[in-house]
């Protein structure tokens, strides 16, 4: 018997109107001529489990989850990948035929793919990385950098206790630095990563002294609105290689799209343009 069902997927957040994921997945569905739809869903935290348990019955094959649901989705899921367990959050869900939920986290994968495609000469083992922030995005970045073999990660956050907590979880490779010393530790960094929302449109600027940036260092900002943050502008002027944050959004979406719709999509100039449209 022929199965005429059209696969459905979407992104769940609260709020969700700002998400670029529907444009991105819609572009790939059209580009590869695939049947399927990907929609934004604004779901309040109190309704999350009910919605996730209902979606497979409505023809959904999976979903992305974003703020504030990443940690809750992990707890709701019936099966969890090793990397989602380590990171402590999920962003990609697959609904199996029996209705059970498999949770994964592709943020670290997306971060590394974006970094490697934007900074071809960067080698994880060349030297230390400095990471600003200790939130959910930082967890994914720390896991990815540790996995890639970065020898030392200098972690700094406005609230030191959060950074200390991550060091306890991620081990000896992490060294916590007080926020007031953040500008001093970038002098020897091969890689500088901003995982905070500082510098995002509508948010305060990242007020860390950047005169210690060395030519040839790689600087990347997870913020992608604006695409070129003041951090990236300053780094560019200092002779650094800069990588904007949009690519992480694009690359983290690849594994989910492949699982849901059966084709592994390519991240190219047309993909970037579609996400920015």
PDB file of C-alpha atoms in Angstrom:
ATOM      1  CA  UNK A   1       0.000   0.000   0.000  1.00  0.00           C
ATOM      2  CA  UNK A   2       1.395   3.379  -1.036  1.00  0.00           C
ATOM      3  CA  UNK A   3       2.120   5.841   1.763  1.00  0.00           C
ATOM      4  CA  UNK A   4       0.879   9.274   0.661  1.00  0.00           C
ATOM      5  CA  UNK A   5       1.619  11.053   3.915  1.00  0.00           C
ATOM      6  CA  UNK A   6       3.617  14.255   3.606  1.00  0.00           C
ATOM      7  CA  UNK A   7       6.343  14.528   6.268  1.00  0.00           C
ATOM      8  CA  UNK A   8       5.933  17.480   8.604  1.00  0.00           C
ATOM      9  CA  UNK A   9       8.508  19.153  10.843  1.00  0.00           C
ATOM     10  CA  UNK A  10       8.907  22.498  12.552  1.00  0.00           C
ATOM     11  CA  UNK A  11      10.609  24.586  15.177  1.00  0.00           C
ATOM     12  CA  UNK A  12       9.187  25.008  18.682  1.00  0.00           C
ATOM     13  CA  UNK A  13       9.999  28.029  20.832  1.00  0.00           C
ATOM     14  CA  UNK A  14       8.414  30.748  22.924  1.00  0.00           C
ATOM     15  CA  UNK A  15       8.462  33.236  21.232  1.00  0.00           C
ATOM     16  CA  UNK A  16       9.251  31.888  17.757  1.00  0.00           C
ATOM     17  CA  UNK A  17       8.414  34.645  15.252  1.00  0.00           C
ATOM     18  CA  UNK A  18      12.078  35.644  14.935  1.00  0.00           C
ATOM     19  CA  UNK A  19      13.268  32.184  13.838  1.00  0.00           C
ATOM     20  CA  UNK A  20      14.985  31.852  10.453  1.00  0.00           C
ATOM     21  CA  UNK A  21      14.608  28.068  10.465  1.00  0.00           C
ATOM     22  CA  UNK A  22      11.327  27.974   8.463  1.00  0.00           C
ATOM     23  CA  UNK A  23      12.955  29.966   5.631  1.00  0.00           C
ATOM     24  CA  UNK A  24      16.000  27.716   5.741  1.00  0.00           C
ATOM     25  CA  UNK A  25      14.156  24.395   5.673  1.00  0.00           C
ATOM     26  CA  UNK A  26      11.624  25.738   3.174  1.00  0.00           C
ATOM     27  CA  UNK A  27      14.509  26.646   0.870  1.00  0.00           C
ATOM     28  CA  UNK A  28      15.961  23.139   1.086  1.00  0.00           C
ATOM     29  CA  UNK A  29      12.580  21.467   0.514  1.00  0.00           C
ATOM     30  CA  UNK A  30      12.103  23.537  -2.628  1.00  0.00           C
ATOM     31  CA  UNK A  31      15.703  23.150  -3.825  1.00  0.00           C
ATOM     32  CA  UNK A  32      15.615  19.348  -3.615  1.00  0.00           C
ATOM     33  CA  UNK A  33      12.013  19.032  -4.838  1.00  0.00           C
ATOM     34  CA  UNK A  34      10.854  17.237  -1.707  1.00  0.00           C
ATOM     35  CA  UNK A  35       7.354  16.798  -0.359  1.00  0.00           C
ATOM     36  CA  UNK A  36       7.140  18.176   3.157  1.00  0.00           C
ATOM     37  CA  UNK A  37       6.488  21.245   5.271  1.00  0.00           C
ATOM     38  CA  UNK A  38       8.363  22.967   8.098  1.00  0.00           C
ATOM     39  CA  UNK A  39       6.485  25.404  10.318  1.00  0.00           C
ATOM     40  CA  UNK A  40       7.093  27.650  13.351  1.00  0.00           C
ATOM     41  CA  UNK A  41       5.194  26.708  16.524  1.00  0.00           C
ATOM     42  CA  UNK A  42       4.899  29.003  19.535  1.00  0.00           C
ATOM     43  CA  UNK A  43       4.423  26.688  22.509  1.00  0.00           C
ATOM     44  CA  UNK A  44       4.293  27.787  26.150  1.00  0.00           C
ATOM     45  CA  UNK A  45       6.498  25.782  28.533  1.00  0.00           C
ATOM     46  CA  UNK A  46       3.495  24.321  30.352  1.00  0.00           C
ATOM     47  CA  UNK A  47       2.210  22.830  27.076  1.00  0.00           C
ATOM     48  CA  UNK A  48       5.491  21.463  25.721  1.00  0.00           C
ATOM     49  CA  UNK A  49       5.116  17.801  26.679  1.00  0.00           C
ATOM     50  CA  UNK A  50       1.500  17.637  25.503  1.00  0.00           C
ATOM     51  CA  UNK A  51       2.469  19.128  22.142  1.00  0.00           C
ATOM     52  CA  UNK A  52       5.501  16.862  21.680  1.00  0.00           C
ATOM     53  CA  UNK A  53       3.440  13.749  22.438  1.00  0.00           C
ATOM     54  CA  UNK A  54       0.720  14.884  20.025  1.00  0.00           C
ATOM     55  CA  UNK A  55       2.859  15.878  17.013  1.00  0.00           C
ATOM     56  CA  UNK A  56       3.747  12.308  15.886  1.00  0.00           C
ATOM     57  CA  UNK A  57       0.025  11.519  15.722  1.00  0.00           C
ATOM     58  CA  UNK A  58      -0.452  14.515  13.410  1.00  0.00           C
ATOM     59  CA  UNK A  59       2.122  13.365  10.855  1.00  0.00           C
ATOM     60  CA  UNK A  60       5.195  15.108  12.239  1.00  0.00           C
ATOM     61  CA  UNK A  61       8.493  13.281  11.782  1.00  0.00           C
ATOM     62  CA  UNK A  62      10.504  15.621  14.000  1.00  0.00           C
ATOM     63  CA  UNK A  63      11.128  19.103  15.272  1.00  0.00           C
ATOM     64  CA  UNK A  64      13.754  21.586  16.317  1.00  0.00           C
ATOM     65  CA  UNK A  65      13.450  23.084  19.782  1.00  0.00           C
ATOM     66  CA  UNK A  66      14.858  26.443  20.763  1.00  0.00           C
ATOM     67  CA  UNK A  67      14.707  28.852  23.717  1.00  0.00           C
ATOM     68  CA  UNK A  68      13.340  28.175  26.331  1.00  0.00           C
ATOM     69  CA  UNK A  69      12.670  24.500  25.638  1.00  0.00           C
ATOM     70  CA  UNK A  70      16.057  22.853  25.041  1.00  0.00           C
ATOM     71  CA  UNK A  71      16.563  21.503  28.558  1.00  0.00           C
ATOM     72  CA  UNK A  72      12.919  20.497  29.027  1.00  0.00           C
ATOM     73  CA  UNK A  73      12.843  18.625  25.706  1.00  0.00           C
ATOM     74  CA  UNK A  74      15.801  16.555  26.838  1.00  0.00           C
ATOM     75  CA  UNK A  75      13.907  15.442  29.962  1.00  0.00           C
ATOM     76  CA  UNK A  76      10.759  14.612  27.987  1.00  0.00           C
ATOM     77  CA  UNK A  77      12.528  12.516  25.339  1.00  0.00           C
ATOM     78  CA  UNK A  78      12.425   8.718  25.489  1.00  0.00           C
ATOM     79  CA  UNK A  79      15.859   8.279  23.892  1.00  0.00           C
ATOM     80  CA  UNK A  80      18.792  10.725  24.154  1.00  0.00           C
ATOM     81  CA  UNK A  81      22.061  10.852  22.202  1.00  0.00           C
ATOM     82  CA  UNK A  82      25.357  10.845  24.092  1.00  0.00           C
ATOM     83  CA  UNK A  83      26.237  14.375  23.022  1.00  0.00           C
ATOM     84  CA  UNK A  84      22.840  15.747  24.065  1.00  0.00           C
ATOM     85  CA  UNK A  85      23.353  14.118  27.461  1.00  0.00           C
ATOM     86  CA  UNK A  86      26.785  15.725  27.878  1.00  0.00           C
ATOM     87  CA  UNK A  87      25.590  19.150  26.701  1.00  0.00           C
ATOM     88  CA  UNK A  88      22.463  18.914  28.851  1.00  0.00           C
ATOM     89  CA  UNK A  89      20.083  20.182  26.180  1.00  0.00           C
ATOM     90  CA  UNK A  90      18.379  19.077  22.968  1.00  0.00           C
ATOM     91  CA  UNK A  91      17.747  21.035  19.786  1.00  0.00           C
ATOM     92  CA  UNK A  92      16.791  18.281  17.321  1.00  0.00           C
ATOM     93  CA  UNK A  93      14.020  15.736  17.879  1.00  0.00           C
ATOM     94  CA  UNK A  94      13.101  12.739  15.761  1.00  0.00           C
ATOM     95  CA  UNK A  95       9.677  11.131  16.215  1.00  0.00           C
ATOM     96  CA  UNK A  96       9.850   7.391  15.697  1.00  0.00           C
ATOM     97  CA  UNK A  97       7.049   5.295  14.231  1.00  0.00           C
ATOM     98  CA  UNK A  98       5.955   4.114  17.657  1.00  0.00           C
ATOM     99  CA  UNK A  99       5.563   7.746  18.770  1.00  0.00           C
ATOM    100  CA  UNK A 100       8.665   7.764  20.948  1.00  0.00           C
ATOM    101  CA  UNK A 101      10.958  10.817  20.885  1.00  0.00           C
ATOM    102  CA  UNK A 102      14.695  10.720  20.161  1.00  0.00           C
ATOM    103  CA  UNK A 103      16.615  13.830  21.265  1.00  0.00           C
ATOM    104  CA  UNK A 104      19.933  15.029  19.887  1.00  0.00           C
ATOM    105  CA  UNK A 105      22.009  18.206  20.066  1.00  0.00           C
ATOM    106  CA  UNK A 106      23.574  19.387  16.809  1.00  0.00           C
ATOM    107  CA  UNK A 107      24.667  22.834  18.036  1.00  0.00           C
ATOM    108  CA  UNK A 108      28.262  21.750  18.614  1.00  0.00           C
ATOM    109  CA  UNK A 109      28.356  20.064  15.210  1.00  0.00           C
ATOM    110  CA  UNK A 110      27.005  23.248  13.608  1.00  0.00           C
ATOM    111  CA  UNK A 111      29.554  25.373  15.446  1.00  0.00           C
ATOM    112  CA  UNK A 112      32.498  23.242  14.306  1.00  0.00           C
ATOM    113  CA  UNK A 113      31.327  22.979  10.695  1.00  0.00           C
ATOM    114  CA  UNK A 114      30.877  26.756  10.543  1.00  0.00           C
ATOM    115  CA  UNK A 115      34.291  27.345  12.112  1.00  0.00           C
ATOM    116  CA  UNK A 116      36.092  24.933   9.798  1.00  0.00           C
ATOM    117  CA  UNK A 117      34.433  26.284   6.657  1.00  0.00           C
ATOM    118  CA  UNK A 118      35.066  29.918   7.634  1.00  0.00           C
ATOM    119  CA  UNK A 119      38.609  29.540   9.012  1.00  0.00           C
ATOM    120  CA  UNK A 120      40.345  26.988   6.803  1.00  0.00           C
ATOM    121  CA  UNK A 121      43.749  27.401   8.469  1.00  0.00           C
ATOM    122  CA  UNK A 122      42.519  26.938  12.029  1.00  0.00           C
ATOM    123  CA  UNK A 123      43.778  23.805  13.761  1.00  0.00           C
ATOM    124  CA  UNK A 124      42.251  22.826  17.099  1.00  0.00           C
ATOM    125  CA  UNK A 125      45.581  21.652  18.497  1.00  0.00           C
ATOM    126  CA  UNK A 126      47.478  24.895  17.692  1.00  0.00           C
ATOM    127  CA  UNK A 127      46.700  26.654  20.954  1.00  0.00           C
ATOM    128  CA  UNK A 128      44.180  27.841  23.517  1.00  0.00           C
ATOM    129  CA  UNK A 129      40.651  29.071  22.932  1.00  0.00           C
ATOM    130  CA  UNK A 130      38.860  31.801  24.883  1.00  0.00           C
ATOM    131  CA  UNK A 131      35.105  31.383  25.321  1.00  0.00           C
ATOM    132  CA  UNK A 132      32.848  34.224  26.512  1.00  0.00           C
ATOM    133  CA  UNK A 133      29.669  33.032  28.249  1.00  0.00           C
ATOM    134  CA  UNK A 134      28.498  30.032  30.250  1.00  0.00           C
ATOM    135  CA  UNK A 135      24.945  29.435  29.003  1.00  0.00           C
ATOM    136  CA  UNK A 136      23.455  26.682  26.860  1.00  0.00           C
ATOM    137  CA  UNK A 137      25.348  27.694  23.721  1.00  0.00           C
ATOM    138  CA  UNK A 138      28.618  27.684  25.654  1.00  0.00           C
ATOM    139  CA  UNK A 139      27.971  24.094  26.749  1.00  0.00           C
ATOM    140  CA  UNK A 140      27.720  22.968  23.118  1.00  0.00           C
ATOM    141  CA  UNK A 141      30.852  24.944  22.161  1.00  0.00           C
ATOM    142  CA  UNK A 142      32.886  23.580  25.094  1.00  0.00           C
ATOM    143  CA  UNK A 143      31.910  20.024  24.211  1.00  0.00           C
ATOM    144  CA  UNK A 144      32.813  20.561  20.547  1.00  0.00           C
ATOM    145  CA  UNK A 145      36.166  22.226  21.262  1.00  0.00           C
ATOM    146  CA  UNK A 146      37.146  19.586  23.827  1.00  0.00           C
ATOM    147  CA  UNK A 147      36.160  16.837  21.404  1.00  0.00           C
ATOM    148  CA  UNK A 148      38.231  18.487  18.639  1.00  0.00           C
ATOM    149  CA  UNK A 149      41.345  18.467  20.838  1.00  0.00           C
ATOM    150  CA  UNK A 150      41.800  22.127  21.829  1.00  0.00           C
ATOM    151  CA  UNK A 151      44.530  21.908  24.513  1.00  0.00           C
ATOM    152  CA  UNK A 152      43.159  24.592  26.850  1.00  0.00           C
ATOM    153  CA  UNK A 153      39.892  26.510  27.006  1.00  0.00           C
ATOM    154  CA  UNK A 154      39.801  29.753  28.968  1.00  0.00           C
ATOM    155  CA  UNK A 155      36.198  30.278  30.033  1.00  0.00           C
ATOM    156  CA  UNK A 156      34.925  33.631  31.278  1.00  0.00           C
ATOM    157  CA  UNK A 157      31.428  34.725  32.254  1.00  0.00           C
ATOM    158  CA  UNK A 158      29.890  37.741  33.961  1.00  0.00           C
ATOM    159  CA  UNK A 159      28.669  35.426  36.732  1.00  0.00           C
ATOM    160  CA  UNK A 160      31.722  33.377  37.677  1.00  0.00           C
ATOM    161  CA  UNK A 161      29.754  30.670  39.489  1.00  0.00           C
ATOM    162  CA  UNK A 162      28.194  29.523  36.218  1.00  0.00           C
ATOM    163  CA  UNK A 163      31.622  29.202  34.618  1.00  0.00           C
ATOM    164  CA  UNK A 164      32.925  27.288  37.660  1.00  0.00           C
ATOM    165  CA  UNK A 165      29.982  24.900  37.320  1.00  0.00           C
ATOM    166  CA  UNK A 166      30.866  24.197  33.673  1.00  0.00           C
ATOM    167  CA  UNK A 167      34.477  23.527  34.620  1.00  0.00           C
ATOM    168  CA  UNK A 168      33.270  20.903  37.092  1.00  0.00           C
ATOM    169  CA  UNK A 169      31.298  19.256  34.303  1.00  0.00           C
ATOM    170  CA  UNK A 170      33.768  19.524  31.421  1.00  0.00           C
ATOM    171  CA  UNK A 171      37.007  18.873  33.278  1.00  0.00           C
ATOM    172  CA  UNK A 172      40.600  19.940  33.597  1.00  0.00           C
ATOM    173  CA  UNK A 173      40.948  21.343  30.086  1.00  0.00           C
ATOM    174  CA  UNK A 174      38.764  24.284  31.180  1.00  0.00           C
ATOM    175  CA  UNK A 175      40.342  27.189  33.081  1.00  0.00           C
ATOM    176  CA  UNK A 176      37.955  29.785  34.498  1.00  0.00           C
ATOM    177  CA  UNK A 177      38.980  33.443  34.235  1.00  0.00           C
ATOM    178  CA  UNK A 178      37.271  36.355  36.011  1.00  0.00           C
ATOM    179  CA  UNK A 179      35.216  38.537  33.645  1.00  0.00           C
ATOM    180  CA  UNK A 180      37.317  41.597  34.505  1.00  0.00           C
ATOM    181  CA  UNK A 181      40.378  39.716  33.211  1.00  0.00           C
ATOM    182  CA  UNK A 182      38.749  38.633  29.943  1.00  0.00           C
ATOM    183  CA  UNK A 183      40.636  41.192  27.869  1.00  0.00           C
ATOM    184  CA  UNK A 184      43.983  39.980  29.194  1.00  0.00           C
ATOM    185  CA  UNK A 185      43.641  36.313  28.268  1.00  0.00           C
ATOM    186  CA  UNK A 186      42.887  36.846  24.571  1.00  0.00           C
ATOM    187  CA  UNK A 187      46.510  37.833  23.880  1.00  0.00           C
ATOM    188  CA  UNK A 188      47.655  34.220  23.497  1.00  0.00           C
ATOM    189  CA  UNK A 189      44.406  32.827  22.079  1.00  0.00           C
ATOM    190  CA  UNK A 190      44.314  31.044  18.747  1.00  0.00           C
ATOM    191  CA  UNK A 191      40.510  31.183  18.882  1.00  0.00           C
ATOM    192  CA  UNK A 192      38.066  33.599  20.542  1.00  0.00           C
ATOM    193  CA  UNK A 193      34.370  32.668  20.737  1.00  0.00           C
ATOM    194  CA  UNK A 194      31.467  34.815  21.930  1.00  0.00           C
ATOM    195  CA  UNK A 195      28.572  32.579  23.004  1.00  0.00           C
ATOM    196  CA  UNK A 196      26.691  35.364  24.842  1.00  0.00           C
ATOM    197  CA  UNK A 197      23.887  37.540  23.452  1.00  0.00           C
ATOM    198  CA  UNK A 198      26.037  40.639  24.046  1.00  0.00           C
ATOM    199  CA  UNK A 199      26.379  42.544  20.794  1.00  0.00           C
ATOM    200  CA  UNK A 200      23.075  41.253  19.444  1.00  0.00           C
ATOM    201  CA  UNK A 201      20.647  43.812  18.081  1.00  0.00           C
ATOM    202  CA  UNK A 202      18.660  45.147  21.061  1.00  0.00           C
ATOM    203  CA  UNK A 203      21.186  43.850  23.618  1.00  0.00           C
ATOM    204  CA  UNK A 204      24.099  45.620  25.353  1.00  0.00           C
ATOM    205  CA  UNK A 205      27.479  45.546  23.643  1.00  0.00           C
ATOM    206  CA  UNK A 206      30.228  43.085  24.557  1.00  0.00           C
ATOM    207  CA  UNK A 207      32.394  45.406  26.647  1.00  0.00           C
ATOM    208  CA  UNK A 208      35.606  43.407  26.810  1.00  0.00           C
ATOM    209  CA  UNK A 209      38.910  45.139  25.897  1.00  0.00           C
ATOM    210  CA  UNK A 210      39.957  43.689  22.542  1.00  0.00           C
ATOM    211  CA  UNK A 211      43.328  45.362  22.006  1.00  0.00           C
ATOM    212  CA  UNK A 212      45.034  42.063  22.887  1.00  0.00           C
ATOM    213  CA  UNK A 213      43.719  40.332  19.751  1.00  0.00           C
ATOM    214  CA  UNK A 214      46.635  39.002  17.690  1.00  0.00           C
ATOM    215  CA  UNK A 215      46.762  39.043  13.874  1.00  0.00           C
ATOM    216  CA  UNK A 216      46.026  35.563  12.580  1.00  0.00           C
ATOM    217  CA  UNK A 217      43.810  34.563  15.496  1.00  0.00           C
ATOM    218  CA  UNK A 218      40.326  33.296  14.657  1.00  0.00           C
ATOM    219  CA  UNK A 219      37.378  35.186  16.153  1.00  0.00           C
ATOM    220  CA  UNK A 220      33.812  33.927  15.869  1.00  0.00           C
ATOM    221  CA  UNK A 221      30.545  35.300  17.257  1.00  0.00           C
ATOM    222  CA  UNK A 222      27.446  33.145  17.662  1.00  0.00           C
ATOM    223  CA  UNK A 223      25.348  36.307  17.288  1.00  0.00           C
ATOM    224  CA  UNK A 224      24.110  36.705  13.682  1.00  0.00           C
ATOM    225  CA  UNK A 225      21.878  39.772  14.022  1.00  0.00           C
ATOM    226  CA  UNK A 226      23.767  41.853  13.034  1.00  0.00           C
ATOM    227  CA  UNK A 227      25.917  39.559  10.893  1.00  0.00           C
ATOM    228  CA  UNK A 228      29.008  41.645  11.577  1.00  0.00           C
ATOM    229  CA  UNK A 229      29.031  42.472  15.289  1.00  0.00           C
ATOM    230  CA  UNK A 230      31.374  45.031  16.796  1.00  0.00           C
ATOM    231  CA  UNK A 231      33.500  42.120  18.028  1.00  0.00           C
ATOM    232  CA  UNK A 232      33.957  40.890  14.470  1.00  0.00           C
ATOM    233  CA  UNK A 233      34.581  44.399  13.131  1.00  0.00           C
ATOM    234  CA  UNK A 234      37.302  45.005  15.708  1.00  0.00           C
ATOM    235  CA  UNK A 235      38.841  41.590  15.071  1.00  0.00           C
ATOM    236  CA  UNK A 236      38.876  42.203  11.337  1.00  0.00           C
ATOM    237  CA  UNK A 237      40.671  45.517  11.853  1.00  0.00           C
ATOM    238  CA  UNK A 238      43.233  43.709  14.038  1.00  0.00           C
ATOM    239  CA  UNK A 239      44.056  41.269  11.230  1.00  0.00           C
ATOM    240  CA  UNK A 240      42.135  38.320  12.625  1.00  0.00           C
ATOM    241  CA  UNK A 241      40.167  35.755  10.640  1.00  0.00           C
ATOM    242  CA  UNK A 242      36.483  36.292  11.452  1.00  0.00           C
ATOM    243  CA  UNK A 243      33.551  33.870  11.231  1.00  0.00           C
ATOM    244  CA  UNK A 244      29.983  35.132  11.666  1.00  0.00           C
ATOM    245  CA  UNK A 245      27.292  33.237  13.528  1.00  0.00           C
ATOM    246  CA  UNK A 246      24.841  32.531  10.716  1.00  0.00           C
ATOM    247  CA  UNK A 247      26.737  29.483   9.514  1.00  0.00           C
ATOM    248  CA  UNK A 248      26.273  27.732  12.850  1.00  0.00           C
ATOM    249  CA  UNK A 249      22.490  28.073  12.468  1.00  0.00           C
ATOM    250  CA  UNK A 250      22.699  26.667   8.940  1.00  0.00           C
ATOM    251  CA  UNK A 251      25.015  23.744   9.698  1.00  0.00           C
ATOM    252  CA  UNK A 252      23.221  22.642  12.878  1.00  0.00           C
ATOM    253  CA  UNK A 253      20.078  22.232  10.756  1.00  0.00           C
ATOM    254  CA  UNK A 254      21.665  19.745   8.329  1.00  0.00           C
ATOM    255  CA  UNK A 255      21.432  16.515  10.406  1.00  0.00           C
ATOM    256  CA  UNK A 256      17.789  17.131  11.337  1.00  0.00           C
ATOM    257  CA  UNK A 257      16.710  17.866   7.774  1.00  0.00           C
ATOM    258  CA  UNK A 258      18.430  14.686   6.579  1.00  0.00           C
ATOM    259  CA  UNK A 259      16.698  12.558   9.218  1.00  0.00           C
ATOM    260  CA  UNK A 260      13.264  14.035   8.571  1.00  0.00           C
ATOM    261  CA  UNK A 261      13.224  14.397   4.783  1.00  0.00           C
ATOM    262  CA  UNK A 262      15.811  11.851   3.602  1.00  0.00           C
ATOM    263  CA  UNK A 263      18.274  14.164   1.816  1.00  0.00           C
ATOM    264  CA  UNK A 264      21.467  15.669   3.257  1.00  0.00           C
ATOM    265  CA  UNK A 265      21.305  19.360   2.251  1.00  0.00           C
ATOM    266  CA  UNK A 266      24.267  21.499   1.267  1.00  0.00           C
ATOM    267  CA  UNK A 267      25.101  24.775   3.005  1.00  0.00           C
ATOM    268  CA  UNK A 268      26.053  27.205   0.240  1.00  0.00           C
ATOM    269  CA  UNK A 269      25.666  30.864  -0.752  1.00  0.00           C
ATOM    270  CA  UNK A 270      22.038  30.287  -1.787  1.00  0.00           C
ATOM    271  CA  UNK A 271      21.300  28.751   1.622  1.00  0.00           C
ATOM    272  CA  UNK A 272      22.716  31.810   3.399  1.00  0.00           C
ATOM    273  CA  UNK A 273      20.712  34.136   1.175  1.00  0.00           C
ATOM    274  CA  UNK A 274      17.499  32.209   1.828  1.00  0.00           C
ATOM    275  CA  UNK A 275      18.005  32.330   5.606  1.00  0.00           C
ATOM    276  CA  UNK A 276      18.664  36.065   5.481  1.00  0.00           C
ATOM    277  CA  UNK A 277      15.739  36.875   3.172  1.00  0.00           C
TER     278      UNK A 277
END
